[in-house]
Short mmCIF file of C-alpha atoms and ligand atoms in Angstrom, two decimals:
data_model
loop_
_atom_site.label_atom_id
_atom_site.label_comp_id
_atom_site.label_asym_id
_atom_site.label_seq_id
_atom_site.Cartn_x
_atom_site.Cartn_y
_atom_site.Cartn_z
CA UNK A 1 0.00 0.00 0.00
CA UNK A 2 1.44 3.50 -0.84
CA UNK A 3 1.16 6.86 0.38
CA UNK A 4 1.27 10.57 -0.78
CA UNK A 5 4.04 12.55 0.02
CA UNK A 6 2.57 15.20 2.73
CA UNK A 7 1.54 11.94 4.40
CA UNK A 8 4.79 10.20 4.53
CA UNK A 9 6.08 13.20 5.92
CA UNK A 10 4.04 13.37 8.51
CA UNK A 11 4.50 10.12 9.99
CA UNK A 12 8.56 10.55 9.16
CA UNK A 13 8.03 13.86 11.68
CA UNK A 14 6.86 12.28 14.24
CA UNK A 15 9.67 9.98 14.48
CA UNK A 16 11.72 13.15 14.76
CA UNK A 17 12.65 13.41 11.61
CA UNK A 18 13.57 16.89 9.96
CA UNK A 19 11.34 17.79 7.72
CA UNK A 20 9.65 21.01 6.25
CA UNK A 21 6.70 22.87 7.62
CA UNK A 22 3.72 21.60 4.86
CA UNK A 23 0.02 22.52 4.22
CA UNK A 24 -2.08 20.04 2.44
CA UNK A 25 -5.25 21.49 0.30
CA UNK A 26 -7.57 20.57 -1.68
CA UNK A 27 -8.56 24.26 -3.19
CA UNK A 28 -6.47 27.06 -5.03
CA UNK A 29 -8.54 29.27 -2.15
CA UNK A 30 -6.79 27.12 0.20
CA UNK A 31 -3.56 27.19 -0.89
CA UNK A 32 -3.00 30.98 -0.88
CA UNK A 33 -4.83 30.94 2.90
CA UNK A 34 -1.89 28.11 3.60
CA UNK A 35 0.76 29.60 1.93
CA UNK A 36 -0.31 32.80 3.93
CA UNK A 37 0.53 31.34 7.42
CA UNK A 38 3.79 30.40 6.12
CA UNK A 39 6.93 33.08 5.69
CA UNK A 40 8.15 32.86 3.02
CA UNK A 41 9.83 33.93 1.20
CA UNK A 42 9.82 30.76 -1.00
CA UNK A 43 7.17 28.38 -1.30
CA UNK A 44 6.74 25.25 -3.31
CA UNK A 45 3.71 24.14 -4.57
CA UNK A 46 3.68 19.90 -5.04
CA UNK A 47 0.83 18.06 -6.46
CA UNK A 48 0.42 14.78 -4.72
CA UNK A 49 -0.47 12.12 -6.72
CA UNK A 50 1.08 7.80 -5.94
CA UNK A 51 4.00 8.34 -8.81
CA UNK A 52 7.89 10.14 -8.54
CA UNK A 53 9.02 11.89 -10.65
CA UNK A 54 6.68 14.63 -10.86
CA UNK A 55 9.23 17.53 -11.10
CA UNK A 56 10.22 16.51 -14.17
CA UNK A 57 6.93 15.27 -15.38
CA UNK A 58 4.38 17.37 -17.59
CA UNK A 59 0.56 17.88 -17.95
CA UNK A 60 -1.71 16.69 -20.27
CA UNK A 61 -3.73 19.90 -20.20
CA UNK A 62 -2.30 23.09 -22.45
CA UNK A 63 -3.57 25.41 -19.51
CA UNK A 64 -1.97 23.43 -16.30
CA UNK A 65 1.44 25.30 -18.07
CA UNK A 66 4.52 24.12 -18.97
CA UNK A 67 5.97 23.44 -15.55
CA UNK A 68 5.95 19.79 -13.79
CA UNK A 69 3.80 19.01 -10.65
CA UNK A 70 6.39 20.51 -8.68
CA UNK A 71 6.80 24.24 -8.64
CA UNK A 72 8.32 26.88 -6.62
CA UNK A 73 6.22 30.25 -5.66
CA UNK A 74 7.74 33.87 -4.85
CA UNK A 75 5.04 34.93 -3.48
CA UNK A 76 1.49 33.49 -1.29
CA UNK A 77 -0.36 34.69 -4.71
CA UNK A 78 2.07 32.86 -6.96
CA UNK A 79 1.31 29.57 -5.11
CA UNK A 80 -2.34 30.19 -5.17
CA UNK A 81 -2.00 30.76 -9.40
CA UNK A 82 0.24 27.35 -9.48
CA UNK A 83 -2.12 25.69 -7.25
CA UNK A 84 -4.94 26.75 -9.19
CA UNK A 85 -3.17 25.60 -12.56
CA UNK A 86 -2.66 22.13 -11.21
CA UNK A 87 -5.71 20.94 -9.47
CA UNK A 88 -7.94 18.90 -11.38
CA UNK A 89 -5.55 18.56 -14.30
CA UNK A 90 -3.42 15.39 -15.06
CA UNK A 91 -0.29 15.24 -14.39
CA UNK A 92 2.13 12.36 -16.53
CA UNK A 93 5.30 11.26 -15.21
CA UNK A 94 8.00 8.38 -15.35
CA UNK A 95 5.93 6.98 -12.89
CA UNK A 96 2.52 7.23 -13.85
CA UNK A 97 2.26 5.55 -17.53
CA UNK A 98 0.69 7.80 -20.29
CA UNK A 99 -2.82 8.03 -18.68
CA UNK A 100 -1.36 10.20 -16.01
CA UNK A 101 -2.81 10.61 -12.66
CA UNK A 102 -5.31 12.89 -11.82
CA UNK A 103 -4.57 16.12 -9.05
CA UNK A 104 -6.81 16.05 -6.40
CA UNK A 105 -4.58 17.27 -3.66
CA UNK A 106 -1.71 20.48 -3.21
CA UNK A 107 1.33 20.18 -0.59
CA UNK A 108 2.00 23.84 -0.01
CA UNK A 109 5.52 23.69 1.28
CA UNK A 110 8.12 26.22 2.97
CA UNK A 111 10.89 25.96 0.06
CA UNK A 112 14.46 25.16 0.82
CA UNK A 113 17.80 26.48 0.41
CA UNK A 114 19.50 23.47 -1.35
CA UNK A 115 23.44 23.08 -0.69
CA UNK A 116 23.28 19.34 -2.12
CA UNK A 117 20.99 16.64 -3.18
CA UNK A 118 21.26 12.95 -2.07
CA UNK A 119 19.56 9.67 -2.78
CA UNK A 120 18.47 7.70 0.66
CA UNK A 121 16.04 4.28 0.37
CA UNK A 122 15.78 1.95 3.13
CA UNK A 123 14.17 -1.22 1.54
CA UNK A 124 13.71 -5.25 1.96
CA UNK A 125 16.38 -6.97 0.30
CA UNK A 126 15.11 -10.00 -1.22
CA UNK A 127 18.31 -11.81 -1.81
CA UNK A 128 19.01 -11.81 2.26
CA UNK A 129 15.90 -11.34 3.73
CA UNK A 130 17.20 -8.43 5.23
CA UNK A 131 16.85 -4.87 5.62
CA UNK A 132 18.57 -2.74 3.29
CA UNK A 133 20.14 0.61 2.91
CA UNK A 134 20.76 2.19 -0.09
CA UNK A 135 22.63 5.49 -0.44
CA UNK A 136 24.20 7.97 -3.14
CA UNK A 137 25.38 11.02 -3.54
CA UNK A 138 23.20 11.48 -7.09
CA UNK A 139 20.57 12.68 -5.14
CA UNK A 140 17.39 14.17 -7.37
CA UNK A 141 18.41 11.69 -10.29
CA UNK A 142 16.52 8.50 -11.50
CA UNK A 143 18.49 5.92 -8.89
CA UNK A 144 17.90 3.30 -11.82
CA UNK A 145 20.05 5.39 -13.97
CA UNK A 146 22.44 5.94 -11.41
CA UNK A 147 23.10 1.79 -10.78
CA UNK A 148 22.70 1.67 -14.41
CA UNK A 149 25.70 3.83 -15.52
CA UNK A 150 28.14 4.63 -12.36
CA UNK A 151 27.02 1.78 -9.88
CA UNK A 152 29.86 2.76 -7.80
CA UNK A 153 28.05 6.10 -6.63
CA UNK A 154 25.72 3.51 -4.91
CA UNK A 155 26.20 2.66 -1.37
CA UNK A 156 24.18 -0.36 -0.21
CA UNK A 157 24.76 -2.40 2.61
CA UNK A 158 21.83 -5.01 4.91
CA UNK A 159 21.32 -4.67 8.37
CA UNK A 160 21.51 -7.81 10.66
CA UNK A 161 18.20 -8.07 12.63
CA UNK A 162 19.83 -10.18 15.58
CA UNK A 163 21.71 -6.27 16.24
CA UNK A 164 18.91 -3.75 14.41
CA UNK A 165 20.35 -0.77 13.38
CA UNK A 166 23.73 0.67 14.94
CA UNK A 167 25.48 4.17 15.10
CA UNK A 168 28.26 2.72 12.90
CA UNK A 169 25.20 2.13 10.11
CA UNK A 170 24.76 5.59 10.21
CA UNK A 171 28.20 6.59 10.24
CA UNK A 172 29.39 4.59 7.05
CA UNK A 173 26.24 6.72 4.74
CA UNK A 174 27.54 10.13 6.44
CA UNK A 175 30.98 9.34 5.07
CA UNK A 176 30.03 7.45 1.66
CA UNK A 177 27.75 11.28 1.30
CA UNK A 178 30.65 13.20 1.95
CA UNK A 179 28.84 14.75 5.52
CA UNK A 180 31.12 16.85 7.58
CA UNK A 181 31.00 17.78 11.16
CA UNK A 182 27.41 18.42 12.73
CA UNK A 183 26.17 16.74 9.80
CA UNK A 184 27.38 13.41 10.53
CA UNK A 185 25.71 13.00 13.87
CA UNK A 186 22.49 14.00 12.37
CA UNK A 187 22.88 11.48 9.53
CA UNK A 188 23.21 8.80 12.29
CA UNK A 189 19.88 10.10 13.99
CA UNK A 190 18.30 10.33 11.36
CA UNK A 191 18.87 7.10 9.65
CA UNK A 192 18.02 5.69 13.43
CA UNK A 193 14.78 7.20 13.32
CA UNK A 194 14.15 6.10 9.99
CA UNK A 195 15.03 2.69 10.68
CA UNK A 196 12.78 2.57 13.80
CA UNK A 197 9.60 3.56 11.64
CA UNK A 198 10.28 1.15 9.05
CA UNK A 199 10.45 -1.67 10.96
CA UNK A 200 7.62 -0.48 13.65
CA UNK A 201 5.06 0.50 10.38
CA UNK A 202 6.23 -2.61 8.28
CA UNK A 203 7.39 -1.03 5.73
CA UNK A 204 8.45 -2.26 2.05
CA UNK A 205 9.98 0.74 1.21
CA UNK A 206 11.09 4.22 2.33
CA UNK A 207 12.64 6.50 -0.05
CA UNK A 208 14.00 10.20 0.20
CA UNK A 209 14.98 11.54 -2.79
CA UNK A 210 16.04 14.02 -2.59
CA UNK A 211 17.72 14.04 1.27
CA UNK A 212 19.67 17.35 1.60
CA UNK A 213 21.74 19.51 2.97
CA UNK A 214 20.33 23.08 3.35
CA UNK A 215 21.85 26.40 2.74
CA UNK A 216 22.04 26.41 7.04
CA UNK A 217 24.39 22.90 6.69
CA UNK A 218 21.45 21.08 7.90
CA UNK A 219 20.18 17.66 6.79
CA UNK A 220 16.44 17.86 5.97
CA UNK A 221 13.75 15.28 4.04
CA UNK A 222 12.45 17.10 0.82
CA UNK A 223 10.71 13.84 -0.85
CA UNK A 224 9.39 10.61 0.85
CA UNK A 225 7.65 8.00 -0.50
CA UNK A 226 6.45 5.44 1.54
CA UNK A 227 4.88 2.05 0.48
CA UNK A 228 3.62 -0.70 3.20
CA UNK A 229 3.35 -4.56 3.30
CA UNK A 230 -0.21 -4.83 2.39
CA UNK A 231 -0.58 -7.54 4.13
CA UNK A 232 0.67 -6.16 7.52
CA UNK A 233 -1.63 -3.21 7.16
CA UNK A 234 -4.43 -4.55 9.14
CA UNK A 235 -1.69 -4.50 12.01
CA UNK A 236 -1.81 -0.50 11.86
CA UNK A 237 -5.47 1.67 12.15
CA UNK A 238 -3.08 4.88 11.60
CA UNK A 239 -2.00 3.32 8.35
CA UNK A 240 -4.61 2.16 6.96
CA UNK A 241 -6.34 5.37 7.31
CA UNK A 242 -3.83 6.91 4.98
CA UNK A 243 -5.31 4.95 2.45
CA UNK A 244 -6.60 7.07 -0.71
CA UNK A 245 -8.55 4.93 -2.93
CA UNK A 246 -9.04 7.54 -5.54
CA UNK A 247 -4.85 6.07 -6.62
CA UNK A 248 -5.83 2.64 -7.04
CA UNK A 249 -6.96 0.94 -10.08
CA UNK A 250 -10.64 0.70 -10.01
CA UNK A 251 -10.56 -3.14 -10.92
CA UNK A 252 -7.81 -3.57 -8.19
CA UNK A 253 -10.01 -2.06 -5.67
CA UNK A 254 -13.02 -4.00 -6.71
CA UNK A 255 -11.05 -6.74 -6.72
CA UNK A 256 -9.50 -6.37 -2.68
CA UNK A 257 -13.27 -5.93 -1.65
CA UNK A 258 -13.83 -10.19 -2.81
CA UNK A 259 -10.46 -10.58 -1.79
CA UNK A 260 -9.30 -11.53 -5.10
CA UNK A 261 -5.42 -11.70 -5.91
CA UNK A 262 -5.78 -9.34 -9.25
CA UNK A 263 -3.64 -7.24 -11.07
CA UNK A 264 -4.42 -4.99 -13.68
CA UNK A 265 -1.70 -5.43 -17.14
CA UNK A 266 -1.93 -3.90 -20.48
CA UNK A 267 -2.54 -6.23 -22.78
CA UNK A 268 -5.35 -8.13 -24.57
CA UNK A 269 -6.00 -11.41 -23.01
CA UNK A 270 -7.95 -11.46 -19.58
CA UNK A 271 -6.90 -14.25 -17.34
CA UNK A 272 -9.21 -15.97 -14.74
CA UNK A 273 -6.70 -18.75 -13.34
CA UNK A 274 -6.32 -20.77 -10.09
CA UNK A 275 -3.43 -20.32 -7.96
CA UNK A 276 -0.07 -18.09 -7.99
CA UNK A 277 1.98 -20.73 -10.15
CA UNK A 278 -0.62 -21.46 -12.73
CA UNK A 279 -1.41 -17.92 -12.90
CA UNK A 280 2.30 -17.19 -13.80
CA UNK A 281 2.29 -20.42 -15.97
CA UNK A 282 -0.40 -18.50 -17.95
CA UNK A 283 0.79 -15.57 -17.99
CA UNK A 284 4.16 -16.87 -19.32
CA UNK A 285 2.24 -19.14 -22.29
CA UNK A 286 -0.27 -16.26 -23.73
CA UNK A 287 3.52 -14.25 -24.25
CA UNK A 288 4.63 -17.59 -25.63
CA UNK A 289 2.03 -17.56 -28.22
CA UNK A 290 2.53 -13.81 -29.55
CA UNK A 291 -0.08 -11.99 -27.12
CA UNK A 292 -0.15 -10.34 -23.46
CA UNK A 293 -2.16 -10.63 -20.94
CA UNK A 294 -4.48 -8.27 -19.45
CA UNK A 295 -4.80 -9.33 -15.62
CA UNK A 296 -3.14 -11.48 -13.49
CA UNK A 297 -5.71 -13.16 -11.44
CA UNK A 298 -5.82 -16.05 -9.09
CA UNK A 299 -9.16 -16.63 -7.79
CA UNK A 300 -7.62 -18.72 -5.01
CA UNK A 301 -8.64 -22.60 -3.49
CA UNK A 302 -11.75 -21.97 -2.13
CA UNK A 303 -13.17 -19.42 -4.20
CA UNK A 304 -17.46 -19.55 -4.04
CA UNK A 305 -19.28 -18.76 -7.16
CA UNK A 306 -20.11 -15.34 -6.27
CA UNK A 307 -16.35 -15.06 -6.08
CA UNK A 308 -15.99 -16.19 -9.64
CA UNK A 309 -18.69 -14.38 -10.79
CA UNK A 310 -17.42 -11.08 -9.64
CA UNK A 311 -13.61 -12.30 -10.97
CA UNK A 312 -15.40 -12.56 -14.36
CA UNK A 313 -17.12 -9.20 -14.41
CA UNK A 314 -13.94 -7.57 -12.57
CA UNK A 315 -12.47 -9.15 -16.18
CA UNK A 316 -14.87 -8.35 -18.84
CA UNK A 317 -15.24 -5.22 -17.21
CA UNK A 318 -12.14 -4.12 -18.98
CA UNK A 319 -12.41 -2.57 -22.48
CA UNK A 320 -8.42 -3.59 -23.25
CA UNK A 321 -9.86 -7.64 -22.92
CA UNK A 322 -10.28 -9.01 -26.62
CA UNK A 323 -10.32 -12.48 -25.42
CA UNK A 324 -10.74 -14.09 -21.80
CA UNK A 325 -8.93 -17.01 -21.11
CA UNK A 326 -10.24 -19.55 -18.35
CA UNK A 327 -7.45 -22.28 -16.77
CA UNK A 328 -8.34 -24.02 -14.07
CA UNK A 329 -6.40 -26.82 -12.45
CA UNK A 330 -9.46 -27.63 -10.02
CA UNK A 331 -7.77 -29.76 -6.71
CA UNK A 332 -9.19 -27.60 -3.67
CA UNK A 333 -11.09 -25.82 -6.43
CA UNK A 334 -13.57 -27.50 -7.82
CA UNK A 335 -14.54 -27.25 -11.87
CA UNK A 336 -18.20 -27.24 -11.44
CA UNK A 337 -17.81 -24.00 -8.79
CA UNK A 338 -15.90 -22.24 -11.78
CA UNK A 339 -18.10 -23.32 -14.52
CA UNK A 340 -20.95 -21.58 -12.64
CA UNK A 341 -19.41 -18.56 -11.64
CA UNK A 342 -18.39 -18.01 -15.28
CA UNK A 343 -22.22 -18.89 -16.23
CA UNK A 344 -23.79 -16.46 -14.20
CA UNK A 345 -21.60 -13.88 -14.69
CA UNK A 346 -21.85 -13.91 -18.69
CA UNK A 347 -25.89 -13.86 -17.82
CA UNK A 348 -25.51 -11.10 -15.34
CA UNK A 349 -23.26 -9.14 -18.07
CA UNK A 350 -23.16 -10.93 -21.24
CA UNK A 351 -20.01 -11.72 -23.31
CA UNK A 352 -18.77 -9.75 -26.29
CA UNK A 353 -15.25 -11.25 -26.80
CA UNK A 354 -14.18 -14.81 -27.84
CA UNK A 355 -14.12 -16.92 -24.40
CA UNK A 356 -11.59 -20.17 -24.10
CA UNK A 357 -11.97 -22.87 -21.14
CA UNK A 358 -9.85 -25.54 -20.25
CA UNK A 359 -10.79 -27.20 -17.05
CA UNK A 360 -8.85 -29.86 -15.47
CA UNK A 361 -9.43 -31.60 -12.14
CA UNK A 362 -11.97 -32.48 -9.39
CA UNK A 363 -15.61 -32.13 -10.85
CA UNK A 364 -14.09 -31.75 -14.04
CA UNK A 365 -16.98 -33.84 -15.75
CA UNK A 366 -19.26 -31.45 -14.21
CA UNK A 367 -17.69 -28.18 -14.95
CA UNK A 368 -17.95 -29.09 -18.34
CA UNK A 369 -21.64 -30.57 -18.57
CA UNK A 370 -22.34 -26.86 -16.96
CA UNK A 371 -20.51 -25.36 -19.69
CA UNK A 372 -21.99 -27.05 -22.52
CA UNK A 373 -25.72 -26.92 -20.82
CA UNK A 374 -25.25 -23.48 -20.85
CA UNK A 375 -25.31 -22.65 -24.22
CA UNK A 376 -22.40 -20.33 -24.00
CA UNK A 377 -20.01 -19.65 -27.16
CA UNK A 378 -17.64 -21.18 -25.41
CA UNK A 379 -13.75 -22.57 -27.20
CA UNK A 380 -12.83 -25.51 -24.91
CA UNK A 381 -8.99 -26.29 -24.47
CA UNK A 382 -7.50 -29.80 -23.17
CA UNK A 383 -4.41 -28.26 -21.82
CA UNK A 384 -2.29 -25.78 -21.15
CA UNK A 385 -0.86 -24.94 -24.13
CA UNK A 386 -3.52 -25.64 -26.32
CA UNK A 387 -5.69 -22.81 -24.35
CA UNK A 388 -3.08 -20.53 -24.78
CA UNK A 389 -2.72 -21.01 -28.77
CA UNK A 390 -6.47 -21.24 -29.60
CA UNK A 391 -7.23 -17.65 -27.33
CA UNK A 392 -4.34 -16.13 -29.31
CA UNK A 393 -5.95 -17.46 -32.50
CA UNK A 394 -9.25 -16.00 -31.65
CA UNK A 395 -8.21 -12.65 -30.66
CA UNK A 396 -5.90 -12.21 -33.80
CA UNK A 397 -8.83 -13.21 -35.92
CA UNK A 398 -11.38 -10.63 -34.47
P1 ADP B 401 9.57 14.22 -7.42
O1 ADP B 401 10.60 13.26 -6.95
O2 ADP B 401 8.22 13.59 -7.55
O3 ADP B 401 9.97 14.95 -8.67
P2 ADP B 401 10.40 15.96 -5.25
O4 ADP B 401 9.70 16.20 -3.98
O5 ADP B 401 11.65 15.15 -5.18
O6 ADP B 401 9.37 15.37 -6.30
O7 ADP B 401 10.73 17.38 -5.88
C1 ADP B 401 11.50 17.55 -7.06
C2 ADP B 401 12.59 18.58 -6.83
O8 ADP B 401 12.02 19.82 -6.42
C3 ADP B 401 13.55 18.22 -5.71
O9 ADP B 401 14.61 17.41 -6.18
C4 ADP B 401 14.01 19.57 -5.24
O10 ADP B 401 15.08 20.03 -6.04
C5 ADP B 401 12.81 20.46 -5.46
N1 ADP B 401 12.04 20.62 -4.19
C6 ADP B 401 11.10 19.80 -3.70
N2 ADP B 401 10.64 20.25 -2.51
C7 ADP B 401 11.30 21.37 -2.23
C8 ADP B 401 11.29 22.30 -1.15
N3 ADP B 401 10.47 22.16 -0.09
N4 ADP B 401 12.13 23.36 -1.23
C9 ADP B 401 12.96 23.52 -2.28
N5 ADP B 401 13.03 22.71 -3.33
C10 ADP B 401 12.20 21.62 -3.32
MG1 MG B 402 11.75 13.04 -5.40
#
C-alpha cells in the first residue's frame, strides 16, 4: 500500500525526523490561505499524486502550463496561481504511464535552500531477507540510472536483525555522502529514526529523494515516499487510514473488496486462473504464443461462485480484454464451482469477446456438462498450451 508525500512526511516527523513545515489542500482558495501562514519567502507548490518523478513530469492539459507538478512560488499569490493551474488537471510522469494521474490534492511547502541533493532508500532486500540501505550522492536523479551507468556512486549495505540498526550504520552513509562535522551526527539520527519507523510501520519501502543539505548545513527530508506490506496493514489503524482509494486501479479495488489476488496489465488477453503458479504459468504461455495478458488473477482454493462471478465481471469489465482465457487446475477448487461462476456472470453481463476454457481436475466432468448446458459460445482447451494457442488465434482473428 502507498502513500502521498505530505503523508509520509508526517509520519517521518513524528519519528523526529527533519522535515519542512507543509500545508495540504484541496482548493487554489486554500492554498494561498496556507501559503499565507507560512513566511516565506519561498514556497513550493507539489501536487500529490502515488507516482515520482513529478518535477520533471508534464501535464496533459495546455492550460496546467509548462511546468511539472512541482513548482516553486515567490510569493502566497504565486502559489495560489500554481495551485490553481494544477488541481484537477493530469499530471504524466516516469511513474505514472501515459494516462497520467489525476490532481486532487496540493502540498504547499516552505521551500528550501538546497546546498546538495542525495539519494536515501531503506528497503527489503530479497536476496538476504534483510533490511537494506541504499545510499548515493546522485541525489534528485533517477536511482535506476544511477546503478545503471556509475554503480559505484551507490552505497548499499543489509542490516543484521539479531543487532537492528547501529550508530556505525549511520556513520558509514555520512561518510560514503561526503557529511562533515554536525552533519554526521544527524545522519546517524536520522537514519536511526528512519530505521525505527520502518520496521515499527512494516514497511516495504522508504525512499528520500532528494535528502539534503540546506543552505544552514542542515540535513532535511524534501521527498518521501512510503509504500507498506499490504498484508501487515491490518496491524496499523493509523496506516490504513492513509489509504486514498481515488490512486488505485478501479478493478484492483473492486477486486480487494472479494479478496481476489488481481492485477491490472496492459494487454489483450484477460486471465481468470487458479493459484499463484498457474497464474504465472499463464501468464508466461499467452507471451509464448505472440499476445499479453491483461490481468493477473488467481481466484484462489476456495473461491465460491459469487467469487468467480465477480472475478469474471472484474475481467470483462475491462475494455483492453479481446479475449478471456479460463485455466483451471481444479484440486481444492472445484470445476463445477468455476463453470458456474463463469455462467452467471456472462448472464448477469453478457459476453462480447471470444471466451476459451480448459478445465482440469476435481468435478471436471461437471464443470464441463455446466458449460456445454449453458449454451455459452464457449472454445474448450484440453491443456495448457492448447488454451493458450487457440485464445491467441481467436483474438488475432477478431
Ligand atoms: P519528485 O521526486 O516527484 O519529482 P520531489 O519532492 O523530489 O518530487 O521534488 C523535485 C525537486 O524539487 C527536488 O529534487 C528539489 O530540487 C525540489 N524541491 C522539492 N521540494 C522542495 C522544497 N520544499 N524546497 C525547495 N526545493 C524543493
Ligand atoms: Mg523526489
Amino acid at each position: 500500500m502507498n502513500i502521498h508525500e505530505y503523508q509520509a512526511k508526517a509520519l517521518l516527523r513524528s519519528y523526529g525526523a527533519p522535515v519542512s513545515d507543509g500545508r495540504i489542500v484541496l482548493s487554489a482558495n486554500a492554498a494561498k490561505a496556507a501559503a499565507s501562514e507560512m513566511d516565506g519567502p519561498l514556497w513550493v507548490v507539489k501536487a500529490q499524486i502515488h507516482a515520482g518523478g513529478r518535477g520533471k513530469g508534464s501535464f496533459i492539459e495546455a492550460d496546467a502550463g509548462a511546468a511539472g507538478g512541482v513548482r516553486l512560488a515567490r510569493s502566497v499569490d504565486e502559489a495560489e496561481k500554481e495551485a490553481k493551474a494544477m488541481l484537477g488537471r493530469t499530471l504524466v510522469t516516469k511513474q505514472t504511464g501515459p494516462a497520467g494521474k489525476l490532481v486532487n490534492r496540493i502540498y504547499i511547502e516552505d521551500g528550501s535552500g538546497i546546498e546538495k541533493e542525495f539519494y536515501l532508500a531503506i528497503l527489503v532486500d530479497r536476496q538476504t531477507s534483510r533490511i537494506s540501505f541504499v545510499a548515493s550522492t546522485e541525489g534528485g536523479m533517477d536511482i535506476e540510472e544511477v546503478a545503471e551507468a556509475t554503480p559505484e556512486k551507490i552505497l548499499s549495505f543489509s542490516v543484521d536483525p539479531a543487532t537492528g540498526y547501529q550508530g556505525f550504520h549511520g556513520r558509514r552513509i555520512a561518510f560514503s555522502l561526503g557529511l562533515k562535522g554536525a552533519q554526521i551526527k544527524q545522519c546517524v539520527k536520522l537514519m536511526g529514526q528512519l530505521y525505527k519507523a520502518f520496521v515499527e510501520k512494516d514497511m516495504e519501502m522508504l525512499e528520500i529523494n532528494p535528502l539534503i543539505i540546506t543552505d544552514g548545513g542542515d540535513l532535511k527530508v524534501l521527498d518521501a515516499k512510503i509504500g507498506f506490506d499490504g498484508n501487515a496493514v491490518y496491524r496499523h489503524a493509523d496506516i490504513a487510514e492513509l489509504r486514498d482509494t481515488t490512486e488505485e486501479d478501479a478493478r484492483e479495488l473492486e477486486a480487494s473488496k472479494y479478496d481476489l489476488n488481481y492485477i491490472a496489465l496492459d494487454g489483450e488477453i484477460g486471465c481468470m486462473v487458479n493459484g499463484a503458479g498457474l497464474a504465472m504459468a499463464t501468464m508466461d504461455i499467452i507471451k509464448l504464443y505472440g499476445a499479453e495478458p491483461a490481468n493477473f488473477l488467481d481466484v484462489g482454493g476456495g473461491a465460491t461462485k459469487e467469487k468467480v462471478t465477480e472475478a469474471f465481471k472484474i475481467i470483462t469489465s475491462d475494455p483492453q480484454v479481446k479475449g478471456i482465457l479460463v485455466n483451471i487446475f481444479g484440486g481444492i477448487m472445484r470445476c463445477d464451482v468455476i463453470a458456474d461462476g463463469v455462467v452467471s456472470a456472462v448472464k448477469e453481463v453478457g459476453l462480447s469477446v471470444p471466451l476459451v476454457v480448459r478445465l482440469e481436475g476435481t468435478n471436471v466432468d461437471e464443470g464441463k456438462r455446466i458449460i456445454t448446458e449453458s449454451g455459452l459460445n464457449v472454445i474448450a482447451a484440453d491443456n495448457l498450451r492448447d488454451g493458450a494457442e487457440k485464445i491467441v488465434a481467436a483474438v488475432k482473428a477478431l
